[in-house]
Short mmCIF file of C-alpha atoms in Angstrom, two decimals:
data_model
loop_
_atom_site.label_atom_id
_atom_site.label_comp_id
_atom_site.label_asym_id
_atom_site.label_seq_id
_atom_site.Cartn_x
_atom_site.Cartn_y
_atom_site.Cartn_z
CA MET J 102 89.73 115.65 131.20
CA LYS J 103 89.83 111.90 131.83
CA CYS J 104 90.65 109.52 128.97
CA VAL J 105 87.95 106.86 128.58
CA ARG J 106 90.59 104.18 127.90
CA CYS J 107 93.61 104.81 130.16
CA LEU J 108 91.64 106.84 132.74
CA HIS J 109 94.46 109.38 133.13
CA ASP J 110 93.70 113.07 133.21
CA THR J 111 95.42 113.55 129.85
CA ALA J 112 92.54 114.00 127.39
CA ALA J 113 91.09 117.12 125.76
CA LYS J 114 88.67 118.14 123.04
CA PHE J 115 90.54 118.86 119.83
CA THR J 116 87.95 119.42 117.14
CA GLU J 117 84.28 119.47 116.25
CA ALA J 118 82.02 118.84 113.25
CA PRO J 119 83.49 120.82 110.35
CA ASP J 120 80.14 121.84 108.87
CA GLY J 121 79.35 124.01 111.90
CA SER J 122 76.29 121.91 112.72
CA GLY J 123 77.53 121.04 116.20
CA ALA J 124 76.72 117.39 115.36
CA TRP J 125 79.72 116.06 117.29
CA GLU J 126 83.01 116.79 119.06
CA VAL J 127 86.23 114.76 119.04
CA TYR J 128 88.44 114.13 122.06
CA GLY J 129 91.92 112.68 122.25
CA CYS J 130 94.32 111.43 124.92
CA SER J 131 97.92 112.62 124.71
CA ARG J 132 99.13 109.68 126.81
CA CYS J 133 97.65 106.55 125.16
CA ASN J 134 96.51 108.21 121.88
CA PHE J 135 92.92 107.03 122.14
CA THR J 136 90.44 109.32 120.37
CA TRP J 137 86.65 109.30 120.41
CA ARG J 138 83.60 111.16 119.18
CA ASN J 139 80.90 112.11 121.67
CA THR J 140 78.19 110.55 119.46
CA GLU J 141 79.63 107.00 119.55
CA GLU J 142 78.01 104.06 121.32
CA GLN J 143 78.05 104.34 125.12
CA GLU J 144 79.99 101.08 125.42
CA VAL J 145 82.80 102.69 123.44
CA ILE J 146 82.95 106.10 125.16
CA ASN J 147 81.78 105.41 128.72
CA PRO J 148 84.62 103.96 130.83
CA GLU J 149 82.12 102.19 133.08
CA LEU J 150 80.66 100.30 130.14
CA ARG J 151 83.80 99.67 128.09
CA ASP J 152 85.10 96.10 127.64
CA LYS J 153 87.96 95.74 130.15
CA ASN J 154 90.04 93.90 127.56
CA PHE J 155 90.30 97.11 125.60
CA GLN J 156 91.20 99.40 128.51
CA PHE J 157 94.85 100.44 128.77
CA THR J 158 96.23 99.86 132.24
CA GLY J 159 99.95 99.66 131.47
CA GLU J 160 102.65 102.24 130.89
CA PRO J 161 103.19 103.52 127.34
CA GLU J 162 106.97 103.05 127.56
CA ASP J 163 106.54 99.35 128.29
CA LEU J 164 104.82 98.63 124.97
CA GLN J 165 106.62 96.49 122.40
CA ILE J 166 108.53 98.28 119.61
CA LEU J 167 108.21 96.45 116.28
CA VAL J 168 110.81 98.48 114.35
CA PRO J 169 113.65 99.27 116.77
CA VAL J 170 115.35 102.67 116.65
CA PRO J 171 118.76 101.94 115.03
CA PRO J 172 122.12 103.21 116.31
CA LEU J 173 123.14 106.57 114.83
CA LYS J 174 125.59 106.33 111.94
CA LYS J 175 128.71 108.40 112.44
CA MET G 105 91.90 98.08 82.08
CA VAL G 106 91.78 101.79 81.53
CA TYR G 107 91.14 103.42 84.87
CA ARG G 108 93.11 106.62 85.29
CA ASP G 109 91.60 107.29 88.67
CA LEU G 110 89.13 106.14 91.27
CA ARG G 111 86.31 108.15 89.68
CA SER G 112 86.45 106.42 86.31
CA PHE G 113 86.32 103.04 88.06
CA LEU G 114 83.35 104.12 90.20
CA THR G 115 81.54 105.12 87.01
CA LYS G 116 82.27 101.68 85.55
CA LEU G 117 81.01 99.98 88.71
CA GLU G 118 77.82 102.06 88.67
CA ASP G 119 77.18 101.23 85.01
CA ALA G 120 77.61 97.53 85.81
CA GLY G 121 75.21 97.66 88.76
CA GLN G 122 78.12 97.27 91.20
CA LEU G 123 77.85 100.60 93.03
CA VAL G 124 75.06 101.96 95.21
CA ARG G 125 74.60 105.26 97.04
CA ILE G 126 73.25 105.67 100.56
CA LYS G 127 71.47 109.02 100.70
CA ASP G 128 70.01 108.72 104.22
CA SER G 129 71.47 110.85 107.00
CA ILE G 130 73.80 108.62 109.02
CA LEU G 131 76.13 108.91 112.03
CA PRO G 132 79.77 108.08 111.32
CA GLU G 133 79.74 105.47 114.07
CA PRO G 134 78.50 102.80 114.10
CA THR G 135 76.62 103.18 110.80
CA ILE G 136 79.52 103.34 108.34
CA ARG G 137 80.95 100.06 109.64
CA GLU G 138 77.52 98.43 109.49
CA ILE G 139 77.22 99.46 105.85
CA GLY G 140 80.74 98.21 105.10
CA ARG G 141 79.97 94.82 106.61
CA ALA G 142 76.64 94.48 104.81
CA ALA G 143 78.06 95.37 101.39
CA THR G 144 80.79 92.75 101.59
CA ASP G 145 78.45 90.04 102.93
CA LEU G 146 76.13 90.24 99.92
CA PRO G 147 76.83 87.93 96.96
CA ASN G 148 78.84 90.04 94.48
CA GLY G 149 78.51 92.94 96.90
CA PRO G 150 78.64 96.46 95.44
CA ALA G 151 80.78 99.47 96.30
CA VAL G 152 78.89 101.97 98.45
CA ILE G 153 79.11 105.76 98.50
CA MET G 154 77.76 107.70 101.48
CA ASP G 155 77.38 111.47 101.19
CA ASN G 156 75.02 112.48 103.97
CA ILE G 157 77.05 111.89 107.11
CA LYS G 158 76.15 113.96 110.16
CA GLY G 159 78.59 116.80 110.81
CA MET G 160 80.33 116.19 107.46
CA LYS G 161 78.09 118.01 105.02
CA GLY G 162 79.38 117.82 101.46
CA MET G 163 81.87 115.02 102.18
CA GLN G 164 81.81 111.55 100.60
CA VAL G 165 82.97 108.13 101.82
CA ALA G 166 83.44 105.17 99.45
CA LEU G 167 83.63 101.63 100.83
CA ASN G 168 83.87 98.13 99.35
CA VAL G 169 85.30 99.32 96.02
CA HIS G 170 87.28 96.05 95.65
CA GLY G 171 84.85 94.10 97.83
CA SER G 172 83.62 91.30 95.55
CA TRP G 173 84.91 89.06 92.77
CA ALA G 174 82.62 90.98 90.39
CA ASN G 175 84.34 94.27 91.30
CA CYS G 176 87.79 92.65 90.99
CA ALA G 177 86.88 91.29 87.55
CA LEU G 178 85.71 94.73 86.40
CA MET G 179 88.97 96.23 87.70
CA MET G 180 90.83 93.90 85.35
CA GLY G 181 88.58 94.75 82.42
CA LEU G 182 86.79 91.39 82.51
CA ASP G 183 83.14 90.44 82.56
CA LYS G 184 81.88 90.67 86.13
CA ASN G 185 81.03 86.96 86.18
CA THR G 186 84.60 85.81 85.38
CA THR G 187 85.76 82.92 87.59
CA VAL G 188 88.51 83.49 90.14
CA ARG G 189 90.77 81.05 88.32
CA ASP G 190 90.39 83.00 85.06
CA GLN G 191 91.02 86.27 86.92
CA PHE G 192 94.25 84.74 88.25
CA PHE G 193 95.51 83.88 84.76
CA THR G 194 94.46 87.28 83.35
CA PHE G 195 96.37 89.02 86.11
CA LEU G 196 99.32 86.75 85.41
CA ASP G 197 99.41 87.75 81.72
CA ALA G 198 99.25 91.46 82.60
CA TRP G 199 101.98 91.00 85.22
CA ASP G 200 104.45 89.98 82.50
CA LYS G 201 104.04 93.35 80.75
CA TYR G 202 106.16 95.01 83.47
CA PRO G 203 107.46 97.70 83.32
CA GLY G 204 104.60 99.94 82.21
CA GLU G 205 105.09 103.53 81.15
CA ILE G 206 105.26 106.54 83.49
CA LYS G 207 103.82 109.91 82.42
CA ASN G 208 104.80 112.96 84.43
CA ILE G 209 102.14 115.64 84.91
CA ASP G 210 103.04 119.22 85.77
CA SER G 211 102.37 119.73 89.46
CA ALA G 212 100.19 122.82 88.86
CA LYS G 213 97.96 120.84 86.49
CA ALA G 214 97.65 117.68 88.56
CA PRO G 215 94.05 117.05 89.71
CA CYS G 216 95.32 116.04 93.17
CA HIS G 217 96.56 119.63 93.60
CA GLU G 218 93.27 121.37 92.74
CA VAL G 219 92.87 122.41 96.40
CA VAL G 220 95.92 123.08 98.59
CA ILE G 221 95.76 123.52 102.38
CA LYS G 222 98.96 124.56 104.12
CA ASP G 223 97.72 126.47 107.18
CA ASN G 224 95.66 125.36 110.17
CA ILE G 225 95.77 121.71 109.13
CA ASN G 226 92.89 119.73 110.63
CA LEU G 227 92.38 116.27 109.17
CA PHE G 228 88.86 116.10 110.60
CA GLU G 229 87.87 119.21 108.67
CA SER G 230 89.16 117.86 105.37
CA ILE G 231 88.38 114.13 105.51
CA PRO G 232 85.23 112.33 106.73
CA LEU G 233 87.09 110.13 109.21
CA PHE G 234 85.34 107.33 111.12
CA ARG G 235 86.20 104.50 113.53
CA ILE G 236 86.30 101.34 111.44
CA ASN G 237 85.84 98.69 114.13
CA LYS G 238 84.39 99.24 117.55
CA TRP G 239 87.55 98.69 119.61
CA ASP G 240 89.98 100.41 117.27
CA ALA G 241 91.98 103.02 119.16
CA ALA G 242 90.93 105.85 116.83
CA CYS G 243 89.98 106.64 113.24
CA PHE G 244 92.32 104.82 110.87
CA LEU G 245 93.32 105.35 107.24
CA SER G 246 93.24 101.78 105.98
CA LYS G 247 93.44 102.00 102.19
CA ALA G 248 96.07 104.61 101.33
CA CYS G 249 99.01 104.36 98.96
CA VAL G 250 101.90 105.47 101.17
CA VAL G 251 104.92 106.79 99.26
CA THR G 252 108.48 107.06 100.63
CA LYS G 253 112.00 107.00 99.17
CA ASP G 254 115.14 105.40 100.48
CA PRO G 255 117.17 108.30 101.99
CA ASP G 256 120.35 106.35 101.17
CA ASP G 257 119.31 106.10 97.51
CA PRO G 258 117.03 109.13 96.95
CA ASP G 259 117.27 109.25 93.16
CA ASN G 260 116.26 105.65 92.61
CA PHE G 261 112.72 105.60 91.23
CA ASP G 262 112.32 101.84 91.54
CA THR G 263 113.11 101.57 95.26
CA GLN G 264 110.61 104.33 95.95
CA ASN G 265 107.97 102.43 97.86
CA VAL G 266 104.21 102.56 97.41
CA GLY G 267 102.62 100.48 100.14
CA THR G 268 99.44 100.16 102.14
CA TYR G 269 99.97 100.51 105.87
CA ARG G 270 97.46 101.19 108.59
CA MET G 271 97.57 104.72 109.98
CA GLN G 272 96.00 105.96 113.18
CA VAL G 273 94.89 109.60 113.26
CA LEU G 274 96.14 110.99 116.57
CA GLY G 275 95.15 114.63 116.27
CA LYS G 276 94.52 117.49 113.89
CA ASP G 277 97.84 117.06 112.07
CA THR G 278 99.50 113.99 113.57
CA VAL G 279 99.23 110.43 112.33
CA CYS G 280 100.88 107.23 113.49
CA ILE G 281 101.95 104.59 110.96
CA GLN G 282 102.47 100.89 111.51
CA ALA G 283 105.66 99.58 109.96
CA LEU G 284 106.60 95.95 110.53
CA GLY G 285 110.20 94.82 110.28
CA PHE G 286 109.77 93.11 106.92
CA HIS G 287 107.89 96.02 105.30
CA ASP G 288 109.78 98.01 102.68
CA ILE G 289 108.92 101.27 104.44
CA ALA G 290 110.71 100.00 107.58
CA ARG G 291 113.98 100.07 105.61
CA HIS G 292 113.40 103.70 104.68
CA ILE G 293 112.54 104.65 108.25
CA THR G 294 115.64 102.88 109.56
CA HIS G 295 117.94 104.56 107.00
CA ALA G 296 116.52 108.00 107.91
CA GLU G 297 116.81 107.31 111.62
CA GLU G 298 120.45 106.23 111.30
CA GLN G 299 121.08 109.81 110.14
CA ASN G 300 118.58 111.34 112.59
CA LYS G 301 116.71 112.89 109.65
CA PRO G 302 112.96 113.25 109.10
CA LEU G 303 111.62 111.04 106.29
CA PRO G 304 109.32 112.72 103.73
CA ILE G 305 106.09 110.78 103.28
CA ALA G 306 103.00 111.18 101.08
CA ILE G 307 99.69 109.51 101.95
CA CYS G 308 97.65 109.19 98.76
CA LEU G 309 93.97 108.38 99.30
CA GLY G 310 91.49 107.36 96.60
CA ASN G 311 93.54 106.07 93.68
CA ASP G 312 92.92 104.09 90.54
CA PRO G 313 91.94 100.60 91.67
CA VAL G 314 94.97 98.86 90.19
CA LEU G 315 97.46 101.12 91.99
CA THR G 316 95.68 100.42 95.28
CA PHE G 317 95.83 96.72 94.37
CA MET G 318 99.57 96.91 93.64
CA ALA G 319 100.29 98.84 96.84
CA SER G 320 99.16 95.78 98.78
CA THR G 321 101.08 93.34 96.57
CA PRO G 322 104.28 91.79 97.94
CA ILE G 323 106.76 92.57 95.16
CA ASN G 324 110.53 92.70 95.35
CA TYR G 325 112.07 95.76 96.99
CA ASP G 326 113.61 97.15 93.80
CA LEU G 327 110.54 96.80 91.57
CA SER G 328 108.20 99.76 91.11
CA GLU G 329 104.54 99.53 92.11
CA TYR G 330 103.85 102.43 89.72
CA LYS G 331 105.33 100.58 86.74
CA TYR G 332 103.37 97.47 87.67
CA ALA G 333 100.12 99.44 87.91
CA ALA G 334 100.82 100.95 84.47
CA ALA G 335 101.53 97.49 83.02
CA ILE G 336 98.36 95.99 84.45
CA ASN G 337 96.14 98.99 83.63
CA GLY G 338 97.52 99.07 80.11
CA ILE G 339 97.86 102.87 80.16
CA PRO G 340 100.70 105.11 81.44
CA MET G 341 100.73 105.81 85.17
CA GLU G 342 100.24 109.54 85.64
CA LEU G 343 102.49 110.90 88.38
CA THR G 344 103.33 114.35 89.62
CA LYS G 345 105.78 115.75 92.17
CA ALA G 346 104.77 116.28 95.79
CA LEU G 347 104.75 119.93 96.85
CA ASN G 348 107.21 119.59 99.75
CA SER G 349 109.55 116.80 98.66
CA ASN G 350 110.96 114.88 95.72
CA LEU G 351 108.36 112.12 96.05
CA ASP G 352 106.43 110.99 92.98
CA ILE G 353 102.71 110.80 93.72
CA PRO G 354 99.69 109.69 91.69
CA ALA G 355 98.47 112.83 89.90
CA ASN G 356 94.83 111.74 90.06
CA ALA G 357 94.60 110.85 93.76
CA GLU G 358 91.55 112.16 95.58
CA TYR G 359 93.61 113.34 98.58
CA VAL G 360 97.35 113.63 99.32
CA LEU G 361 98.66 114.24 102.84
CA GLU G 362 102.29 115.34 102.80
CA GLY G 363 104.42 115.24 105.89
CA GLU G 364 107.54 113.90 107.57
CA ILE G 365 108.11 110.90 109.80
CA LEU G 366 109.81 112.17 112.94
CA PRO G 367 113.15 110.39 113.44
CA ARG G 368 113.76 108.17 116.46
CA VAL G 369 110.28 108.70 117.95
CA ARG G 370 107.80 105.96 118.81
CA VAL G 371 104.33 106.47 120.29
CA PRO G 372 101.48 104.17 121.40
CA GLU G 373 99.44 102.80 118.49
CA GLY G 374 96.52 100.36 118.27
CA PRO G 375 94.67 98.22 118.79
CA PHE G 376 93.19 97.88 115.33
CA GLY G 377 90.88 95.23 113.86
CA GLU G 378 93.26 93.55 111.43
CA PHE G 379 93.13 91.27 108.41
CA PRO G 380 93.25 87.95 110.31
CA GLY G 381 89.85 88.94 111.75
CA SER G 382 91.19 89.86 115.19
CA TYR G 383 92.50 92.96 116.92
CA SER G 384 96.20 93.63 117.06
CA GLY G 385 97.62 94.71 120.40
CA MET G 386 99.05 98.11 121.26
CA ARG G 387 102.62 98.76 120.11
CA LEU G 388 105.01 101.67 119.85
CA GLN G 389 105.09 102.94 116.27
CA SER G 390 106.41 105.82 114.16
CA ILE G 391 104.61 109.14 113.91
CA PHE G 392 104.41 111.80 111.22
CA LYS G 393 103.26 115.38 111.08
CA VAL G 394 101.04 116.47 108.17
CA LYS G 395 102.31 119.72 106.67
CA THR G 396 100.09 119.99 103.60
CA ILE G 397 96.77 118.50 102.51
CA THR G 398 95.90 118.64 98.84
CA HIS G 399 92.80 117.24 97.22
CA ARG G 400 90.63 117.22 94.14
CA LYS G 401 87.44 119.26 94.04
CA ASN G 402 84.61 117.32 95.73
CA PRO G 403 87.03 114.63 96.93
CA ILE G 404 85.95 111.07 97.68
CA PHE G 405 87.43 109.46 100.80
CA GLU G 406 87.98 105.80 99.99
CA ASN G 407 88.65 103.63 103.02
CA LEU G 408 88.66 99.92 103.76
CA PHE G 409 86.30 98.14 106.14
CA MET G 410 87.85 94.96 107.44
CA GLY G 411 86.17 92.59 109.81
CA ARG G 412 86.05 88.87 110.39
CA PRO G 413 86.94 87.35 106.98
CA TRP G 414 85.74 87.59 104.33
CA THR G 415 85.61 91.32 103.92
CA GLU G 416 86.98 93.74 101.35
CA ILE G 417 90.59 93.30 102.41
CA ASP G 418 90.44 89.60 101.53
CA TYR G 419 89.59 90.52 97.93
CA LEU G 420 92.18 93.30 97.92
CA MET G 421 94.92 90.91 99.09
CA GLY G 422 93.68 87.88 97.20
CA LEU G 423 94.99 87.44 93.68
CA ASN G 424 97.83 89.90 94.21
CA THR G 425 99.23 87.59 96.88
CA CYS G 426 98.85 84.58 94.56
CA VAL G 427 100.57 85.97 91.47
CA PRO G 428 103.96 87.10 92.87
CA LEU G 429 104.27 83.85 94.83
CA TYR G 430 103.47 81.91 91.66
CA LYS G 431 106.07 83.89 89.69
CA GLN G 432 108.75 83.34 92.30
CA LEU G 433 108.07 79.59 92.47
CA LYS G 434 107.91 79.25 88.71
CA GLU G 435 111.41 80.72 88.29
CA THR G 436 113.01 77.60 89.70
CA MET G 437 110.14 75.09 89.69
CA PRO G 438 108.37 75.14 86.31
CA GLU G 439 106.15 72.24 87.41
CA VAL G 440 104.03 74.67 89.44
CA VAL G 441 100.77 75.44 87.56
CA ALA G 442 98.78 77.71 89.92
CA VAL G 443 98.92 79.18 93.44
CA ASN G 444 95.94 80.07 95.60
CA ALA G 445 97.28 82.10 98.53
CA MET G 446 94.10 84.09 99.11
CA TYR G 447 93.61 83.13 102.70
CA GLN G 448 94.65 85.99 105.00
CA HIS G 449 97.43 87.23 102.75
CA GLY G 450 98.84 83.74 102.29
CA LEU G 451 98.78 82.42 105.86
CA THR G 452 97.21 79.44 104.14
CA ALA G 453 98.27 78.67 100.58
CA ILE G 454 97.40 75.91 98.10
CA ILE G 455 99.80 75.09 95.29
CA ALA G 456 98.98 72.97 92.27
CA THR G 457 102.12 71.28 90.93
CA SER G 458 103.28 68.27 89.00
CA ASN G 459 105.13 65.84 91.23
CA ARG G 460 108.27 65.39 89.15
CA PHE G 461 109.75 62.67 91.37
CA GLY G 462 109.08 61.25 94.79
CA GLY G 463 108.83 63.99 97.43
CA TYR G 464 109.14 66.81 94.91
CA ALA G 465 105.90 68.54 95.96
CA LYS G 466 107.25 68.89 99.50
CA SER G 467 110.25 70.72 98.06
CA VAL G 468 107.84 73.14 96.38
CA ALA G 469 106.44 73.87 99.85
CA PHE G 470 109.95 74.54 101.16
CA ARG G 471 110.53 76.92 98.27
CA LEU G 472 107.30 78.78 99.06
CA ALA G 473 108.40 79.04 102.69
CA SER G 474 111.62 80.71 101.58
CA THR G 475 110.14 83.37 99.27
CA PRO G 476 110.31 86.90 100.73
CA HIS G 477 106.59 86.89 101.52
CA GLY G 478 106.34 83.21 102.37
CA ILE G 479 109.03 83.38 105.04
CA SER G 480 106.71 85.14 107.47
CA TYR G 481 103.25 84.59 106.05
CA CYS G 482 102.87 81.14 104.47
CA LYS G 483 102.42 78.84 107.43
CA ASN G 484 99.81 76.33 106.20
CA ILE G 485 100.89 74.98 102.83
CA ILE G 486 98.82 72.47 100.88
CA LEU G 487 100.15 70.80 97.73
CA VAL G 488 97.76 69.38 95.15
CA ASP G 489 98.36 67.78 91.76
CA ALA G 490 98.54 69.81 88.55
CA ASP G 491 95.11 68.58 87.45
CA VAL G 492 93.45 69.95 90.58
CA ASP G 493 92.19 73.56 90.56
CA PRO G 494 93.57 75.14 93.76
CA PHE G 495 90.82 77.80 93.58
CA ASN G 496 88.14 75.10 93.75
CA LEU G 497 88.04 74.10 97.42
CA GLU G 498 85.82 71.09 96.69
CA GLU G 499 88.60 69.68 94.50
CA VAL G 500 91.22 70.54 97.13
CA MET G 501 89.25 68.73 99.83
CA TRP G 502 88.88 65.75 97.48
CA SER G 503 92.67 65.63 97.18
CA LEU G 504 93.05 65.75 100.94
CA SER G 505 90.48 63.00 101.28
CA VAL G 506 92.03 60.53 98.84
CA ARG G 507 95.73 61.44 98.47
CA VAL G 508 97.10 62.21 101.94
CA ARG G 509 98.93 59.57 103.96
CA ALA G 510 99.09 61.22 107.38
CA ASP G 511 102.26 59.35 108.38
CA LYS G 512 104.19 60.47 105.27
CA ASP G 513 102.56 63.59 103.89
CA VAL G 514 102.08 65.87 106.91
CA ILE G 515 105.05 67.87 108.17
CA VAL G 516 105.37 70.45 110.95
CA ILE G 517 108.47 72.62 111.13
CA PRO G 518 108.53 74.42 114.47
CA ASN G 519 109.95 77.80 115.49
CA THR G 520 110.16 79.48 112.10
CA PRO G 521 109.48 83.16 111.35
CA GLY G 522 105.82 84.09 111.79
CA MET G 523 103.50 86.97 110.98
CA PRO G 524 103.15 89.16 114.09
CA LEU G 525 99.46 89.98 113.43
CA ASP G 526 98.57 86.28 113.25
CA PRO G 527 97.07 85.57 116.69
CA THR G 528 98.83 82.16 116.80
CA SER G 529 102.25 83.79 116.35
CA PHE G 530 103.92 83.67 119.74
CA PRO G 531 106.01 85.47 120.64
CA ALA G 532 104.76 87.85 117.96
CA GLY G 533 106.96 87.25 114.93
CA MET G 534 107.58 83.53 115.55
CA GLY G 535 105.58 80.68 114.04
CA ASN G 536 105.81 77.31 112.33
CA LYS G 537 105.20 75.67 108.99
CA PHE G 538 102.49 73.07 108.41
CA ILE G 539 102.74 71.22 105.12
CA ILE G 540 100.19 68.81 103.70
CA ASP G 541 101.26 67.02 100.55
CA ALA G 542 98.04 65.98 98.82
CA THR G 543 99.69 65.02 95.56
CA GLN G 544 99.80 61.46 94.29
CA PRO G 545 103.06 59.77 95.33
CA THR G 546 105.52 59.40 92.49
CA ALA G 547 108.39 56.90 92.14
CA PRO G 548 110.61 56.20 93.96
CA ASP G 549 108.05 57.06 96.68
CA GLY G 550 105.70 54.18 97.37
CA LEU G 551 102.79 54.40 95.00
CA LEU G 552 99.23 54.38 96.23
CA ARG G 553 97.33 51.17 95.68
CA ASP G 554 96.67 50.72 92.01
CA THR G 555 93.80 53.15 91.47
CA ARG G 556 92.09 54.23 88.27
CA LEU G 557 90.58 57.72 88.22
CA ILE G 558 87.22 58.26 86.59
CA ASP G 559 87.80 60.13 83.33
CA ASN G 560 85.81 63.33 82.81
CA PRO G 561 83.70 63.18 79.64
CA ASP G 562 84.01 66.03 77.15
CA SER G 563 81.31 68.20 78.71
CA LYS G 564 82.37 71.79 77.91
CA GLY G 565 79.98 72.14 74.96
CA PHE G 566 77.03 71.12 77.05
CA GLU G 567 77.96 73.54 79.86
CA LYS G 568 77.06 76.44 77.62
CA ILE G 569 73.91 74.79 76.30
CA ILE G 570 72.65 74.03 79.79
CA ALA G 571 73.64 77.47 81.14
CA ASP G 572 71.72 79.17 78.31
CA LEU G 573 68.68 76.97 78.92
CA GLN G 574 68.86 77.76 82.63
CA ALA G 575 69.12 81.51 81.97
CA ALA G 576 66.06 81.28 79.72
CA ALA G 577 64.20 79.27 82.37
CA GLN G 578 65.01 81.90 85.02
CA LYS G 579 63.60 84.69 82.84
CA LYS G 580 60.18 83.05 82.71
#
């Protein structure tokens, strides 16, 4: 399934409404970690309508690390 | 100041007309954020509880619990109409009672352990999660007390950290946490990663309002947030042991998520609508796995809506930013009389101080810029005289209007540390200091032209008389 943010085929449904009402389902992307509910506004969950500033077009490994992984202590 | 838990404070708020309940059936998005924005925009806005959210039958969300000066005053045991300046001095008095007492509660009797879930963890089944702002990357936990210990000093109670950090829910049992280099939790993560060991972590949601307040207060690394909360609440802080680690957790929390931060792993996190009123970018951050969820019966999920200031977070990080900065300045500069650092966690701060000799007020600004919090955060620093109330912006603007000589009293120090979430910090983490000295010049500095201030008449007695007459007039 395609992620609505990074557009890679790395998304899947992972849960649904806990009260059994079928009110909504939740999807998540294992690549960019975006998650969404199928009842949200179309401009949030439809890639065609999403604000391009909030799409992810880069590579995850290129993102900045704010707390660097330290050298191992011997 | 006698709130053992979130529930007792919510009762107080309701009794004082500062809590409302939305009973209508609502969708989690976008309705919860719309309600959060509306509550904080109202004058003396109330806390709001929602308990009829589609797909989440039986679950409750509480927003805006700290989201007005009235609610903050009630948290400190004051009348809800108490001025901000008086709240500052009340908080200051309570601050000096540190350390407060700790009371340990048997784990089996702790309310936070009434319900224990160890198998088939699914955060969405236990907590009514929602996307706070439209372009957030996911549902975030924005108002938790996050507890960790220093793995190099695991028996030290005081360096155990209780902090508020944003956390992005990635899946059923995985959560990402933002640590910034200067956060206390970053030290703990680094020490664990040096040994390639997982770091036990407890996410405590829905706590007594003072503990939540202290978790977002910049105190020194080796001082205990729990002991401060006890001192300020005036009653012992009730703690219990986590089920899977040696962490001390608030016994009366609504929810506790226990897990471990995975060592030497970073994953994509963000964006998230942050306290400066703008979205942070995407970064690589630490991740933890939730192993156990415990909660009280009928738990209340308290979360924080934050939007373009002012919203609840500005109240939550208001006076608790002012007081520690004041205390740190006062240690070496007794001339300081009050600090208002309520603007975006101190990005802008106003200090009232006596000007002991020419140029002294500027030195107070340098001192602020070298406090642990001020190093990164305090970038716009305004100095006013001791007789000016820094919480009264009309008086501050008067000082700027009549006491600033632009050629002598305005200083910019470039390329200093900055706050990475501040959109002007570039590259993220770098910044500058902007100092405006709006105090009256003192010898040997050149004095202003000989000016006589208008004396205030003794009007306090009539304030009450007129206020009472006005209240009577409004009742007609």
